[in-house]
Amino acid sequence: MTAARTDPAALLRGTATGCLTAALAIAAHGLASGAAPTGAVAAQLGLLAATIGALASTIRRAADPRVLIGLLSAGQLLGHLLLDAVGHAHTSSAPPPLMLAAHVTAVVLGALMIAACERLCSAMSQTVRAVVSAECPAAPAVKTVTVCANDQPLHSALMLSASISHRGPPVGCAL
């Protein structure tokens, strides 16, 4: 049985890679044809983005910008093929080399940003972990006084009761 991944940034990396794959495909082809894909094509692009994101979060070396460039490039290529398969035509006047350069630039910059964000996430989580796990001095123990019931009366009550006489004046003098 394999051990579960403990990389806290893997899910963030996968989410960012999947979202960037879908955003680049939709934006680039929206600019090329003037309309964003809708319906089943949008759902297929979402499935493609989820697949690329899942790969980015589970591949061991996906934190390397070169691997991210490969994943994002594969996502762009598959997205382009998917849009071409359903009849998405390019109506812009941009030459293919310029379109290719725009895709490559977006993929490289996106991969570098995702890798940088992952490093920052790792550094921040280590800092938070260090601050939270720092040992604080223990609070001093509070002295507690317990009062328990006593079957003997207070000493002052005993002295008062002993000083009172129960004897009164003679009966004949009282009349």
PDB file of C-alpha atoms in Angstrom:
ATOM      1  CA  MET A   1       0.000   0.000   0.000  1.00  0.00           C
ATOM      2  CA  THR A   2       1.356   3.431  -0.847  1.00  0.00           C
ATOM      3  CA  ALA A   3       1.442   6.321   1.568  1.00  0.00           C
ATOM      4  CA  ALA A   4      -0.955   9.201   1.055  1.00  0.00           C
ATOM      5  CA  ARG A   5       0.403  12.486  -0.267  1.00  0.00           C
ATOM      6  CA  THR A   6       1.228  14.964   2.451  1.00  0.00           C
ATOM      7  CA  ASP A   7       2.102  17.853   0.145  1.00  0.00           C
ATOM      8  CA  PRO A   8      -0.267  20.656   1.191  1.00  0.00           C
ATOM      9  CA  ALA A   9       0.301  22.619  -2.008  1.00  0.00           C
ATOM     10  CA  ALA A  10      -0.531  19.730  -4.362  1.00  0.00           C
ATOM     11  CA  LEU A  11      -4.254  20.444  -4.385  1.00  0.00           C
ATOM     12  CA  LEU A  12      -3.634  24.140  -4.947  1.00  0.00           C
ATOM     13  CA  ARG A  13      -1.234  23.352  -7.780  1.00  0.00           C
ATOM     14  CA  GLY A  14      -3.759  21.015  -9.397  1.00  0.00           C
ATOM     15  CA  THR A  15      -6.585  23.523  -9.075  1.00  0.00           C
ATOM     16  CA  ALA A  16      -4.494  26.347 -10.519  1.00  0.00           C
ATOM     17  CA  THR A  17      -3.260  24.183 -13.408  1.00  0.00           C
ATOM     18  CA  GLY A  18      -6.757  22.987 -14.277  1.00  0.00           C
ATOM     19  CA  CYS A  19      -8.264  26.470 -14.080  1.00  0.00           C
ATOM     20  CA  LEU A  20      -5.455  27.954 -16.160  1.00  0.00           C
ATOM     21  CA  THR A  21      -5.878  25.236 -18.798  1.00  0.00           C
ATOM     22  CA  ALA A  22      -9.573  26.018 -19.181  1.00  0.00           C
ATOM     23  CA  ALA A  23      -9.103  29.793 -18.989  1.00  0.00           C
ATOM     24  CA  LEU A  24      -6.368  29.840 -21.634  1.00  0.00           C
ATOM     25  CA  ALA A  25      -8.330  27.624 -24.016  1.00  0.00           C
ATOM     26  CA  ILE A  26     -11.527  29.638 -23.640  1.00  0.00           C
ATOM     27  CA  ALA A  27      -9.809  33.026 -23.810  1.00  0.00           C
ATOM     28  CA  ALA A  28      -7.557  32.192 -26.743  1.00  0.00           C
ATOM     29  CA  HIS A  29     -10.280  30.672 -28.836  1.00  0.00           C
ATOM     30  CA  GLY A  30     -12.734  33.339 -27.773  1.00  0.00           C
ATOM     31  CA  LEU A  31     -10.325  35.948 -29.087  1.00  0.00           C
ATOM     32  CA  ALA A  32      -9.717  33.982 -32.251  1.00  0.00           C
ATOM     33  CA  SER A  33     -13.383  33.478 -33.153  1.00  0.00           C
ATOM     34  CA  GLY A  34     -15.074  36.159 -31.122  1.00  0.00           C
ATOM     35  CA  ALA A  35     -17.186  33.699 -29.106  1.00  0.00           C
ATOM     36  CA  ALA A  36     -16.519  31.480 -26.137  1.00  0.00           C
ATOM     37  CA  PRO A  37     -17.417  27.789 -26.454  1.00  0.00           C
ATOM     38  CA  THR A  38     -20.798  26.802 -25.050  1.00  0.00           C
ATOM     39  CA  GLY A  39     -22.800  23.667 -24.331  1.00  0.00           C
ATOM     40  CA  ALA A  40     -21.164  20.280 -24.646  1.00  0.00           C
ATOM     41  CA  VAL A  41     -17.848  21.786 -25.771  1.00  0.00           C
ATOM     42  CA  ALA A  42     -17.618  23.822 -22.566  1.00  0.00           C
ATOM     43  CA  ALA A  43     -18.368  20.690 -20.535  1.00  0.00           C
ATOM     44  CA  GLN A  44     -15.669  18.763 -22.400  1.00  0.00           C
ATOM     45  CA  LEU A  45     -13.195  21.587 -21.763  1.00  0.00           C
ATOM     46  CA  GLY A  46     -14.126  21.421 -18.075  1.00  0.00           C
ATOM     47  CA  LEU A  47     -13.464  17.684 -18.065  1.00  0.00           C
ATOM     48  CA  LEU A  48     -10.126  18.257 -19.790  1.00  0.00           C
ATOM     49  CA  ALA A  49      -9.220  20.936 -17.226  1.00  0.00           C
ATOM     50  CA  ALA A  50     -10.173  18.630 -14.338  1.00  0.00           C
ATOM     51  CA  THR A  51      -8.018  15.857 -15.800  1.00  0.00           C
ATOM     52  CA  ILE A  52      -4.999  18.134 -16.250  1.00  0.00           C
ATOM     53  CA  GLY A  53      -5.530  19.488 -12.716  1.00  0.00           C
ATOM     54  CA  ALA A  54      -5.738  15.986 -11.251  1.00  0.00           C
ATOM     55  CA  LEU A  55      -2.516  15.038 -13.010  1.00  0.00           C
ATOM     56  CA  ALA A  56      -0.789  18.173 -11.719  1.00  0.00           C
ATOM     57  CA  SER A  57      -1.806  17.371  -8.153  1.00  0.00           C
ATOM     58  CA  THR A  58      -0.773  13.702  -8.251  1.00  0.00           C
ATOM     59  CA  ILE A  59       2.391  13.599 -10.362  1.00  0.00           C
ATOM     60  CA  ARG A  60       5.392  13.468  -8.068  1.00  0.00           C
ATOM     61  CA  ARG A  61       7.565  16.006  -9.914  1.00  0.00           C
ATOM     62  CA  ALA A  62       4.748  18.398 -10.906  1.00  0.00           C
ATOM     63  CA  ALA A  63       6.205  21.169  -8.730  1.00  0.00           C
ATOM     64  CA  ASP A  64       8.979  21.513 -11.306  1.00  0.00           C
ATOM     65  CA  PRO A  65       8.140  24.310 -13.791  1.00  0.00           C
ATOM     66  CA  ARG A  66       9.233  22.078 -16.695  1.00  0.00           C
ATOM     67  CA  VAL A  67       6.626  19.475 -15.771  1.00  0.00           C
ATOM     68  CA  LEU A  68       3.999  22.202 -15.381  1.00  0.00           C
ATOM     69  CA  ILE A  69       4.912  23.562 -18.818  1.00  0.00           C
ATOM     70  CA  GLY A  70       4.434  20.071 -20.248  1.00  0.00           C
ATOM     71  CA  LEU A  71       1.053  19.646 -18.536  1.00  0.00           C
ATOM     72  CA  LEU A  72      -0.197  23.075 -19.587  1.00  0.00           C
ATOM     73  CA  SER A  73       1.069  22.540 -23.138  1.00  0.00           C
ATOM     74  CA  ALA A  74      -0.716  19.200 -23.322  1.00  0.00           C
ATOM     75  CA  GLY A  75      -3.857  20.886 -22.027  1.00  0.00           C
ATOM     76  CA  GLN A  76      -3.618  23.610 -24.675  1.00  0.00           C
ATOM     77  CA  LEU A  77      -2.970  21.114 -27.454  1.00  0.00           C
ATOM     78  CA  LEU A  78      -5.836  18.847 -26.391  1.00  0.00           C
ATOM     79  CA  GLY A  79      -8.123  21.847 -25.924  1.00  0.00           C
ATOM     80  CA  HIS A  80      -7.253  23.085 -29.414  1.00  0.00           C
ATOM     81  CA  LEU A  81      -7.880  19.634 -30.896  1.00  0.00           C
ATOM     82  CA  LEU A  82     -11.158  19.369 -28.999  1.00  0.00           C
ATOM     83  CA  LEU A  83     -12.342  22.723 -30.297  1.00  0.00           C
ATOM     84  CA  ASP A  84     -11.241  21.875 -33.843  1.00  0.00           C
ATOM     85  CA  ALA A  85     -13.067  18.529 -33.674  1.00  0.00           C
ATOM     86  CA  VAL A  86     -16.400  20.240 -33.033  1.00  0.00           C
ATOM     87  CA  GLY A  87     -15.944  22.744 -35.825  1.00  0.00           C
ATOM     88  CA  HIS A  88     -14.551  25.739 -33.970  1.00  0.00           C
ATOM     89  CA  ALA A  89     -13.072  27.852 -36.730  1.00  0.00           C
ATOM     90  CA  HIS A  90     -10.526  30.630 -36.425  1.00  0.00           C
ATOM     91  CA  THR A  91     -11.885  33.833 -37.913  1.00  0.00           C
ATOM     92  CA  SER A  92      -9.175  36.168 -36.666  1.00  0.00           C
ATOM     93  CA  SER A  93      -6.527  37.553 -38.910  1.00  0.00           C
ATOM     94  CA  ALA A  94      -3.680  36.543 -36.577  1.00  0.00           C
ATOM     95  CA  PRO A  95      -1.071  34.420 -38.346  1.00  0.00           C
ATOM     96  CA  PRO A  96      -0.510  30.910 -36.919  1.00  0.00           C
ATOM     97  CA  PRO A  97       3.053  31.681 -35.712  1.00  0.00           C
ATOM     98  CA  LEU A  98       1.729  34.622 -33.685  1.00  0.00           C
ATOM     99  CA  MET A  99      -1.041  32.446 -32.229  1.00  0.00           C
ATOM    100  CA  LEU A 100       1.499  29.749 -31.347  1.00  0.00           C
ATOM    101  CA  ALA A 101       3.773  32.348 -29.720  1.00  0.00           C
ATOM    102  CA  ALA A 102       0.853  33.644 -27.657  1.00  0.00           C
ATOM    103  CA  HIS A 103       0.005  30.119 -26.473  1.00  0.00           C
ATOM    104  CA  VAL A 104       3.633  29.340 -25.607  1.00  0.00           C
ATOM    105  CA  THR A 105       4.068  32.632 -23.752  1.00  0.00           C
ATOM    106  CA  ALA A 106       0.881  32.121 -21.759  1.00  0.00           C
ATOM    107  CA  VAL A 107       1.821  28.537 -20.900  1.00  0.00           C
ATOM    108  CA  VAL A 108       5.370  29.402 -19.784  1.00  0.00           C
ATOM    109  CA  LEU A 109       4.289  32.400 -17.707  1.00  0.00           C
ATOM    110  CA  GLY A 110       1.434  30.422 -16.177  1.00  0.00           C
ATOM    111  CA  ALA A 111       3.725  27.537 -15.233  1.00  0.00           C
ATOM    112  CA  LEU A 112       6.260  29.894 -13.670  1.00  0.00           C
ATOM    113  CA  MET A 113       3.547  31.651 -11.668  1.00  0.00           C
ATOM    114  CA  ILE A 114       2.075  28.371 -10.426  1.00  0.00           C
ATOM    115  CA  ALA A 115       5.538  27.135  -9.373  1.00  0.00           C
ATOM    116  CA  ALA A 116       6.289  30.434  -7.600  1.00  0.00           C
ATOM    117  CA  CYS A 117       2.939  30.368  -5.807  1.00  0.00           C
ATOM    118  CA  GLU A 118       3.590  26.808  -4.693  1.00  0.00           C
ATOM    119  CA  ARG A 119       6.950  27.799  -3.195  1.00  0.00           C
ATOM    120  CA  LEU A 120       5.320  30.745  -1.418  1.00  0.00           C
ATOM    121  CA  CYS A 121       2.545  28.504  -0.097  1.00  0.00           C
ATOM    122  CA  SER A 122       5.122  26.063   1.239  1.00  0.00           C
ATOM    123  CA  ALA A 123       7.126  28.829   2.921  1.00  0.00           C
ATOM    124  CA  MET A 124       4.028  30.365   4.470  1.00  0.00           C
ATOM    125  CA  SER A 125       2.716  27.053   5.765  1.00  0.00           C
ATOM    126  CA  GLN A 126       6.105  26.271   7.355  1.00  0.00           C
ATOM    127  CA  THR A 127       6.098  29.690   9.036  1.00  0.00           C
ATOM    128  CA  VAL A 128       2.578  29.240  10.354  1.00  0.00           C
ATOM    129  CA  ARG A 129       3.430  25.737  11.557  1.00  0.00           C
ATOM    130  CA  ALA A 130       6.505  27.062  13.391  1.00  0.00           C
ATOM    131  CA  VAL A 131       4.567  29.870  15.049  1.00  0.00           C
ATOM    132  CA  VAL A 132       1.680  27.654  16.088  1.00  0.00           C
ATOM    133  CA  SER A 133       3.856  24.846  17.412  1.00  0.00           C
ATOM    134  CA  ALA A 134       6.207  27.142  19.365  1.00  0.00           C
ATOM    135  CA  GLU A 135       6.061  26.215  23.013  1.00  0.00           C
ATOM    136  CA  CYS A 136       4.599  28.908  25.195  1.00  0.00           C
ATOM    137  CA  PRO A 137       5.523  28.993  28.887  1.00  0.00           C
ATOM    138  CA  ALA A 138       2.945  27.317  31.044  1.00  0.00           C
ATOM    139  CA  ALA A 139       0.706  29.543  33.105  1.00  0.00           C
ATOM    140  CA  PRO A 140       1.535  29.509  36.818  1.00  0.00           C
ATOM    141  CA  ALA A 141      -0.574  27.192  38.898  1.00  0.00           C
ATOM    142  CA  VAL A 142      -3.402  28.925  40.704  1.00  0.00           C
ATOM    143  CA  LYS A 143      -3.605  28.220  44.411  1.00  0.00           C
ATOM    144  CA  THR A 144      -7.000  26.987  45.363  1.00  0.00           C
ATOM    145  CA  VAL A 145      -8.472  27.104  48.849  1.00  0.00           C
ATOM    146  CA  THR A 146     -10.982  24.467  49.692  1.00  0.00           C
ATOM    147  CA  VAL A 147     -13.494  24.976  52.463  1.00  0.00           C
ATOM    148  CA  CYS A 148     -14.908  21.890  54.026  1.00  0.00           C
ATOM    149  CA  ALA A 149     -17.711  21.601  56.519  1.00  0.00           C
ATOM    150  CA  ASN A 150     -16.587  21.120  60.127  1.00  0.00           C
ATOM    151  CA  ASP A 151     -18.672  19.566  62.861  1.00  0.00           C
ATOM    152  CA  GLN A 152     -17.147  21.774  65.591  1.00  0.00           C
ATOM    153  CA  PRO A 153     -18.431  25.342  66.051  1.00  0.00           C
ATOM    154  CA  LEU A 154     -16.116  28.289  65.880  1.00  0.00           C
ATOM    155  CA  HIS A 155     -14.044  29.038  68.973  1.00  0.00           C
ATOM    156  CA  SER A 156     -15.616  32.488  69.401  1.00  0.00           C
ATOM    157  CA  ALA A 157     -19.102  30.984  69.461  1.00  0.00           C
ATOM    158  CA  LEU A 158     -17.991  28.588  72.195  1.00  0.00           C
ATOM    159  CA  MET A 159     -16.578  31.458  74.304  1.00  0.00           C
ATOM    160  CA  LEU A 160     -19.783  33.465  73.906  1.00  0.00           C
ATOM    161  CA  SER A 161     -22.018  30.610  74.956  1.00  0.00           C
ATOM    162  CA  ALA A 162     -19.817  29.840  77.986  1.00  0.00           C
ATOM    163  CA  SER A 163     -19.993  33.442  79.237  1.00  0.00           C
ATOM    164  CA  ILE A 164     -23.780  33.655  79.325  1.00  0.00           C
ATOM    165  CA  SER A 165     -25.283  32.515  82.591  1.00  0.00           C
ATOM    166  CA  HIS A 166     -28.479  30.547  82.597  1.00  0.00           C
ATOM    167  CA  ARG A 167     -29.244  31.496  86.139  1.00  0.00           C
ATOM    168  CA  GLY A 168     -31.537  34.391  86.786  1.00  0.00           C
ATOM    169  CA  PRO A 169     -32.310  36.468  89.937  1.00  0.00           C
ATOM    170  CA  PRO A 170     -34.013  34.815  92.907  1.00  0.00           C
ATOM    171  CA  VAL A 171     -37.736  34.356  92.423  1.00  0.00           C
ATOM    172  CA  GLY A 172     -38.612  36.303  95.532  1.00  0.00           C
ATOM    173  CA  CYS A 173     -36.716  39.378  94.448  1.00  0.00           C
ATOM    174  CA  ALA A 174     -38.411  39.594  91.161  1.00  0.00           C
ATOM    175  CA  LEU A 175     -41.776  40.381  92.807  1.00  0.00           C
TER     176      LEU A 175
END
